[in-house]
Amino acid sequence: MPYRRIIAVVIILLLLLIPPAAMAKAKKARVKAKPGPPAPILKSAVVVDYNTGATLFAENPDQMIPPASLTKIMTLYLTFEDIQQGRVRPADLVTVSGKAYATKGTTMFLEKGEKVPLIELIKGISVASANDAAQAVAEHLGAGSAADFVARMNGKARELGMTRTRFMNPHGLPAKGQLTTARDMMTLSRAYLNRFPECLTIHSMREYSYHNKTQRNRNRLLAHYPGADGIKTGFVCASGYNIIATAKRDNVRVMAVVLGARTPKLRVSETERLLDVGFEKANGGRKQAAVGEDIQPDRDGGSFSAADPSSLPAPLQAGRIHVLTPNLGSR
């Protein structure tokens, strides 16, 4: 008898020896097997009424997660602070170093040795999430040392009460030990908007052009969510898709921090859902449809000229950024 036929006969005999009850039990077990729980849609989130500071929603708010490009909000905070205090001006020229030029990820396509007005780098960071611009700004404000600037970032974080945050670079590219929480990012974001409300004029730009290259704002809520006017998105593999979002309707401003969404689409849909929840809770359970205006943001983008400081938003003109008396109820 051929070898293959012998094997077939042996298999048939073995199957006949298995009790029918055992085969039925195995089949039943296979039918009952269920897939494991789905991966969470997001890792962490906080929603706050900006005017009152009341927390409207929280899920794992203290889970430590890489901030990704949300790091750039602290970079921008210190940049606006230096402008406000007269240490630099929006029209100042920043020389792009070799390290800034070589910075990976999203960029505004800076050239090594190029001299770029500071205001253009601010727009590149805010709209295009440009890592090269963030590195260039950090070196410029750190007197040539990005490490010194990062030390300032961590000092400011402690000053603001961000107790579970550690920055390792100015742009948010992966770095060991660079972590934050949704609660800490909300603390930073409220302080940022309170002290520099004019920043929304830039964060709400739909697109930005530099070197004849136009890039869309990575915050897709600007185009889809009524009243949305900021602030920043971020992504690295270790965190997932992050966002700090804000929207204003009538006299109510709601802010949401979402960390670790599974996909870009879920980042948008979940943030929209959480903002809806925030507005409903902020209005005592009443849904709010009317959309108000905040800082009169430039929705078309690209209307500012560093060569013509008068075209900048008034607080961004050289020497004109000022400390605003906190009045959260009016914004």
Tab-separated table of N, CA and C in Angstrom, residues 135-251:
chain	number	residue	atom	x	y	z
A	135	GLN	N	12.704	73.840	16.848
A	135	GLN	CA	14.117	73.723	17.200
A	135	GLN	C	14.827	75.054	17.016
A	136	ALA	N	14.542	75.746	15.916
A	136	ALA	CA	15.177	77.038	15.648
A	136	ALA	C	14.802	78.066	16.708
A	137	VAL	N	13.536	78.100	17.095
A	137	VAL	CA	13.086	79.041	18.122
A	137	VAL	C	13.749	78.725	19.459
A	138	ALA	N	13.824	77.446	19.810
A	138	ALA	CA	14.439	77.058	21.080
A	138	ALA	C	15.898	77.485	21.139
A	139	GLU	N	16.619	77.296	20.046
A	139	GLU	CA	18.023	77.709	20.012
A	139	GLU	C	18.143	79.222	20.094
A	140	HIS	N	17.251	79.939	19.414
A	140	HIS	CA	17.305	81.404	19.408
A	140	HIS	C	17.008	81.964	20.796
A	141	LEU	N	15.957	81.478	21.428
A	141	LEU	CA	15.578	82.004	22.739
A	141	LEU	C	16.464	81.456	23.850
A	142	GLY	N	17.143	80.352	23.577
A	142	GLY	CA	18.064	79.778	24.554
A	142	GLY	C	19.491	80.230	24.345
A	143	ALA	N	19.665	81.332	23.610
A	143	ALA	CA	21.000	81.880	23.338
A	143	ALA	C	21.909	80.826	22.727
A	144	GLY	N	21.355	80.079	21.785
A	144	GLY	CA	22.129	79.070	21.081
A	144	GLY	C	22.007	77.679	21.658
A	145	SER	N	21.399	77.553	22.820
A	145	SER	CA	21.310	76.249	23.479
A	145	SER	C	19.857	75.818	23.621
A	146	ALA	N	19.464	74.816	22.841
A	146	ALA	CA	18.115	74.274	22.986
A	146	ALA	C	17.952	73.624	24.353
A	147	ALA	N	19.038	73.072	24.900
A	147	ALA	CA	18.972	72.438	26.223
A	147	ALA	C	18.603	73.453	27.296
A	148	ASP	N	19.163	74.657	27.197
A	148	ASP	CA	18.809	75.706	28.162
A	148	ASP	C	17.344	76.091	28.022
A	149	PHE	N	16.856	76.119	26.792
A	149	PHE	CA	15.446	76.449	26.575
A	149	PHE	C	14.550	75.363	27.164
A	150	VAL	N	14.929	74.105	26.990
A	150	VAL	CA	14.137	73.004	27.552
A	150	VAL	C	14.117	73.092	29.075
A	151	ALA	N	15.222	73.523	29.671
A	151	ALA	CA	15.237	73.722	31.125
A	151	ALA	C	14.223	74.792	31.522
A	152	ARG	N	14.111	75.831	30.712
A	152	ARG	CA	13.086	76.858	30.961
A	152	ARG	C	11.686	76.264	30.841
A	153	MET	N	11.493	75.396	29.857
A	153	MET	CA	10.191	74.751	29.683
A	153	MET	C	9.783	73.994	30.947
A	154	ASN	N	10.722	73.244	31.494
A	154	ASN	CA	10.418	72.467	32.698
A	154	ASN	C	10.235	73.363	33.917
A	155	GLY	N	10.978	74.458	33.964
A	155	GLY	CA	10.784	75.409	35.050
A	155	GLY	C	9.407	76.043	35.001
A	156	LYS	N	8.968	76.403	33.808
A	156	LYS	CA	7.636	76.992	33.653
A	156	LYS	C	6.560	75.965	33.987
A	157	ALA	N	6.783	74.708	33.595
A	157	ALA	CA	5.817	73.658	33.922
A	157	ALA	C	5.625	73.554	35.432
A	158	ARG	N	6.723	73.589	36.176
A	158	ARG	CA	6.615	73.525	37.642
A	158	ARG	C	5.905	74.763	38.183
A	159	GLU	N	6.224	75.912	37.609
A	159	GLU	CA	5.592	77.162	38.044
A	159	GLU	C	4.079	77.126	37.848
A	160	LEU	N	3.634	76.519	36.761
A	160	LEU	CA	2.206	76.450	36.454
A	160	LEU	C	1.492	75.340	37.223
A	161	GLY	N	2.255	74.469	37.879
A	161	GLY	CA	1.640	73.375	38.625
A	161	GLY	C	1.481	72.097	37.832
A	162	MET	N	2.258	71.941	36.761
A	162	MET	CA	2.210	70.720	35.950
A	162	MET	C	3.121	69.678	36.607
A	163	THR	N	2.584	68.987	37.595
A	163	THR	CA	3.403	68.156	38.474
A	163	THR	C	3.840	66.829	37.867
A	164	ARG	N	3.201	66.403	36.783
A	164	ARG	CA	3.514	65.090	36.201
A	164	ARG	C	4.023	65.218	34.762
A	165	THR	N	4.624	66.360	34.455
A	165	THR	CA	5.105	66.612	33.093
A	165	THR	C	6.613	66.804	33.084
A	166	ARG	N	7.253	66.222	32.077
A	166	ARG	CA	8.684	66.411	31.877
A	166	ARG	C	8.940	66.566	30.391
A	167	PHE	N	9.543	67.700	30.010
A	167	PHE	CA	9.898	67.947	28.614
A	167	PHE	C	11.368	67.606	28.395
A	168	MET	N	11.657	67.009	27.236
A	168	MET	CA	13.027	66.657	26.883
A	168	MET	C	13.501	67.376	25.628
A	169	ASN	N	12.587	67.962	24.871
A	169	ASN	CA	12.936	68.728	23.671
A	169	ASN	C	11.819	69.734	23.400
A	170	PRO	N	12.030	70.667	22.449
A	170	PRO	CA	11.033	71.721	22.227
A	170	PRO	C	9.950	71.380	21.217
A	171	HIS	N	10.020	70.196	20.589
A	171	HIS	CA	9.081	69.890	19.503
A	171	HIS	C	8.197	68.676	19.763
A	172	GLY	N	8.612	67.780	20.633
A	172	GLY	CA	7.778	66.630	20.957
A	172	GLY	C	8.134	65.344	20.252
A	173	LEU	N	9.198	65.344	19.445
A	173	LEU	CA	9.644	64.088	18.848
A	173	LEU	C	10.015	63.102	19.957
A	174	PRO	N	9.924	61.793	19.684
A	174	PRO	CA	10.130	60.806	20.748
A	174	PRO	C	11.435	61.013	21.506
A	175	ALA	N	11.331	61.001	22.830
A	175	ALA	CA	12.493	61.142	23.705
A	175	ALA	C	12.188	60.443	25.023
A	176	LYS	N	13.122	59.657	25.504
A	176	LYS	CA	12.918	58.914	26.746
A	176	LYS	C	12.635	59.872	27.892
A	177	GLY	N	11.570	59.598	28.633
A	177	GLY	CA	11.236	60.409	29.801
A	177	GLY	C	10.350	61.597	29.516
A	178	GLN	N	10.052	61.856	28.247
A	178	GLN	CA	9.179	62.992	27.907
A	178	GLN	C	7.718	62.549	28.049
A	179	LEU	N	7.072	63.015	29.119
A	179	LEU	CA	5.726	62.560	29.449
A	179	LEU	C	4.882	63.709	29.981
A	180	THR	N	3.581	63.551	29.865
A	180	THR	CA	2.645	64.527	30.425
A	180	THR	C	1.348	63.807	30.748
A	181	THR	N	0.358	64.563	31.193
A	181	THR	CA	-0.983	64.036	31.434
A	181	THR	C	-2.002	64.990	30.828
A	182	ALA	N	-3.208	64.495	30.643
A	182	ALA	CA	-4.270	65.359	30.124
A	182	ALA	C	-4.535	66.511	31.087
A	183	ARG	N	-4.483	66.243	32.381
A	183	ARG	CA	-4.726	67.301	33.363
A	183	ARG	C	-3.657	68.389	33.274
A	184	ASP	N	-2.391	67.962	33.168
A	184	ASP	CA	-1.308	68.943	33.059
A	184	ASP	C	-1.420	69.753	31.775
A	185	MET	N	-1.768	69.097	30.668
A	185	MET	CA	-1.902	69.818	29.409
A	185	MET	C	-3.065	70.810	29.458
A	186	MET	N	-4.101	70.479	30.195
A	186	MET	CA	-5.202	71.427	30.367
A	186	MET	C	-4.738	72.632	31.187
A	187	THR	N	-3.943	72.379	32.221
A	187	THR	CA	-3.395	73.474	33.021
A	187	THR	C	-2.587	74.424	32.148
A	188	LEU	N	-1.712	73.862	31.313
A	188	LEU	CA	-0.902	74.672	30.410
A	188	LEU	C	-1.772	75.435	29.423
A	189	SER	N	-2.746	74.780	28.843
A	189	SER	CA	-3.557	75.391	27.791
A	189	SER	C	-4.400	76.545	28.318
A	190	ARG	N	-4.984	76.380	29.501
A	190	ARG	CA	-5.773	77.476	30.079
A	190	ARG	C	-4.875	78.662	30.393
A	191	ALA	N	-3.679	78.393	30.931
A	191	ALA	CA	-2.746	79.478	31.226
A	191	ALA	C	-2.309	80.183	29.945
A	192	TYR	N	-2.083	79.413	28.906
A	192	TYR	CA	-1.658	79.947	27.599
A	192	TYR	C	-2.722	80.867	27.014
A	193	LEU	N	-3.969	80.418	26.992
A	193	LEU	CA	-5.038	81.250	26.438
A	193	LEU	C	-5.325	82.452	27.314
A	194	ASN	N	-5.234	82.283	28.614
A	194	ASN	CA	-5.510	83.393	29.511
A	194	ASN	C	-4.478	84.505	29.354
A	195	ARG	N	-3.221	84.120	29.247
A	195	ARG	CA	-2.160	85.122	29.177
A	195	ARG	C	-1.957	85.660	27.767
A	196	PHE	N	-2.172	84.821	26.760
A	196	PHE	CA	-1.924	85.230	25.371
A	196	PHE	C	-3.133	84.919	24.492
A	197	PRO	N	-4.282	85.539	24.723
A	197	PRO	CA	-5.482	85.205	23.929
A	197	PRO	C	-5.306	85.483	22.446
A	198	GLU	N	-4.374	86.390	22.106
A	198	GLU	CA	-4.136	86.695	20.696
A	198	GLU	C	-3.567	85.504	19.935
A	199	CYS	N	-3.080	84.487	20.648
A	199	CYS	CA	-2.520	83.310	19.970
A	199	CYS	C	-3.562	82.613	19.102
A	200	LEU	N	-4.847	82.757	19.438
A	200	LEU	CA	-5.890	82.095	18.655
A	200	LEU	C	-5.985	82.664	17.247
A	201	THR	N	-5.536	83.897	17.062
A	201	THR	CA	-5.523	84.471	15.722
A	201	THR	C	-4.675	83.625	14.783
A	202	ILE	N	-3.605	83.062	15.311
A	202	ILE	CA	-2.721	82.213	14.509
A	202	ILE	C	-3.178	80.755	14.535
A	203	HIS	N	-3.522	80.249	15.699
A	203	HIS	CA	-3.926	78.839	15.796
A	203	HIS	C	-5.157	78.530	14.947
A	204	SER	N	-5.973	79.531	14.670
A	204	SER	CA	-7.198	79.288	13.898
A	204	SER	C	-7.004	79.442	12.396
A	205	MET	N	-5.786	79.765	11.945
A	205	MET	CA	-5.522	79.841	10.512
A	205	MET	C	-5.724	78.471	9.873
A	206	ARG	N	-6.471	78.425	8.787
A	206	ARG	CA	-6.764	77.139	8.140
A	206	ARG	C	-5.550	76.566	7.410
A	207	GLU	N	-4.660	77.451	6.956
A	207	GLU	CA	-3.471	76.984	6.240
A	207	GLU	C	-2.375	78.019	6.369
A	208	TYR	N	-1.169	77.617	6.009
A	208	TYR	CA	-0.012	78.499	6.111
A	208	TYR	C	0.939	78.199	4.966
A	209	SER	N	1.459	79.258	4.350
A	209	SER	CA	2.371	79.102	3.212
A	209	SER	C	3.736	79.687	3.545
A	210	TYR	N	4.773	78.928	3.193
A	210	TYR	CA	6.146	79.396	3.341
A	210	TYR	C	6.986	78.682	2.296
A	211	HIS	N	7.920	79.422	1.687
A	211	HIS	CA	8.722	78.863	0.590
A	211	HIS	C	7.819	78.303	-0.512
A	212	ASN	N	6.727	78.986	-0.781
A	212	ASN	CA	5.778	78.571	-1.824
A	212	ASN	C	5.178	77.188	-1.565
A	213	LYS	N	5.218	76.755	-0.330
A	213	LYS	CA	4.593	75.485	0.054
A	213	LYS	C	3.469	75.788	1.039
A	214	THR	N	2.267	75.375	0.692
A	214	THR	CA	1.112	75.619	1.543
A	214	THR	C	0.765	74.351	2.308
A	215	GLN	N	0.617	74.492	3.610
A	215	GLN	CA	0.254	73.355	4.456
A	215	GLN	C	-1.042	73.660	5.200
A	216	ARG	N	-1.924	72.677	5.240
A	216	ARG	CA	-3.184	72.828	5.970
A	216	ARG	C	-2.947	72.684	7.466
A	217	ASN	N	-3.749	73.405	8.226
A	217	ASN	CA	-3.713	73.237	9.672
A	217	ASN	C	-4.085	71.795	10.016
A	218	ARG	N	-3.309	71.169	10.868
A	218	ARG	CA	-3.557	69.771	11.209
A	218	ARG	C	-4.728	69.585	12.169
A	219	ASN	N	-5.260	70.696	12.662
A	219	ASN	CA	-6.444	70.630	13.524
A	219	ASN	C	-7.687	70.668	12.647
A	220	ARG	N	-8.227	69.492	12.321
A	220	ARG	CA	-9.365	69.401	11.405
A	220	ARG	C	-10.664	69.907	12.025
A	221	LEU	N	-10.693	70.119	13.333
A	221	LEU	CA	-11.909	70.642	13.951
A	221	LEU	C	-12.221	72.056	13.472
A	222	LEU	N	-11.200	72.789	13.054
A	222	LEU	CA	-11.416	74.162	12.593
A	222	LEU	C	-12.409	74.213	11.445
A	223	ALA	N	-12.397	73.196	10.603
A	223	ALA	CA	-13.271	73.183	9.432
A	223	ALA	C	-14.606	72.508	9.702
A	224	HIS	N	-14.707	71.747	10.803
A	224	HIS	CA	-15.893	70.902	10.990
A	224	HIS	C	-16.717	71.216	12.232
A	225	TYR	N	-16.103	71.836	13.235
A	225	TYR	CA	-16.831	71.996	14.495
A	225	TYR	C	-17.183	73.462	14.727
A	226	PRO	N	-18.455	73.790	14.881
A	226	PRO	CA	-18.877	75.186	15.065
A	226	PRO	C	-18.215	75.830	16.282
A	227	GLY	N	-17.567	76.965	16.043
A	227	GLY	CA	-16.932	77.707	17.119
A	227	GLY	C	-15.504	77.323	17.415
A	228	ALA	N	-14.975	76.270	16.771
A	228	ALA	CA	-13.602	75.826	17.039
A	228	ALA	C	-12.600	76.857	16.542
A	229	ASP	N	-11.598	77.163	17.372
A	229	ASP	CA	-10.577	78.134	16.967
A	229	ASP	C	-9.188	77.780	17.502
A	230	GLY	N	-8.949	76.545	17.880
A	230	GLY	CA	-7.621	76.129	18.326
A	230	GLY	C	-7.696	74.721	18.912
A	231	ILE	N	-6.565	74.126	19.380
A	231	ILE	CA	-5.289	74.805	19.471
A	231	ILE	C	-4.209	73.999	18.748
A	232	LYS	N	-4.061	72.687	19.081
A	232	LYS	CA	-2.888	71.955	18.591
A	232	LYS	C	-3.131	70.450	18.614
A	233	THR	N	-2.581	69.785	17.601
A	233	THR	CA	-2.616	68.324	17.538
A	233	THR	C	-1.212	67.764	17.743
A	234	GLY	N	-1.137	66.446	17.922
A	234	GLY	CA	0.160	65.798	18.058
A	234	GLY	C	0.037	64.300	17.858
A	235	PHE	N	1.131	63.685	17.436
A	235	PHE	CA	1.159	62.226	17.279
A	235	PHE	C	2.582	61.706	17.352
A	236	VAL	N	2.773	60.676	18.153
A	236	VAL	CA	3.921	59.772	18.056
A	236	VAL	C	3.362	58.377	18.316
A	237	CYS	N	4.062	57.365	17.855
A	237	CYS	CA	3.539	55.999	17.981
A	237	CYS	C	3.263	55.623	19.428
A	238	ALA	N	4.111	56.094	20.345
A	238	ALA	CA	3.968	55.705	21.745
A	238	ALA	C	2.748	56.314	22.415
A	239	SER	N	2.218	57.381	21.846
A	239	SER	CA	1.072	58.042	22.484
A	239	SER	C	-0.232	57.791	21.752
A	240	GLY	N	-0.188	57.765	20.433
A	240	GLY	CA	-1.410	57.797	19.647
A	240	GLY	C	-1.682	59.229	19.225
A	241	TYR	N	-2.927	59.502	18.879
A	241	TYR	CA	-3.286	60.812	18.330
A	241	TYR	C	-3.817	61.717	19.439
A	242	ASN	N	-3.120	62.832	19.647
A	242	ASN	CA	-3.433	63.775	20.722
A	242	ASN	C	-4.010	65.070	20.160
A	243	ILE	N	-4.721	65.799	21.006
A	243	ILE	CA	-5.203	67.117	20.607
A	243	ILE	C	-5.550	67.944	21.841
A	244	ILE	N	-5.266	69.233	21.748
A	244	ILE	CA	-5.830	70.227	22.662
A	244	ILE	C	-6.777	71.052	21.810
A	245	ALA	N	-8.055	71.038	22.142
A	245	ALA	CA	-9.066	71.711	21.322
A	245	ALA	C	-9.832	72.719	22.158
A	246	THR	N	-10.277	73.778	21.497
A	246	THR	CA	-11.129	74.752	22.171
A	246	THR	C	-12.140	75.308	21.184
A	247	ALA	N	-13.300	75.640	21.697
A	247	ALA	CA	-14.360	76.234	20.880
A	247	ALA	C	-15.155	77.191	21.751
A	248	LYS	N	-15.698	78.233	21.110
A	248	LYS	CA	-16.501	79.216	21.842
A	248	LYS	C	-17.842	79.399	21.164
A	249	ARG	N	-18.907	79.369	21.978
A	249	ARG	CA	-20.259	79.620	21.504
A	249	ARG	C	-20.904	80.606	22.461
A	250	ASP	N	-21.379	81.712	21.909
A	250	ASP	CA	-21.878	82.805	22.738
A	250	ASP	C	-20.788	83.178	23.739
A	251	ASN	N	-21.086	83.148	25.021
A	251	ASN	CA	-20.092	83.537	26.021
A	251	ASN	C	-19.447	82.341	26.706
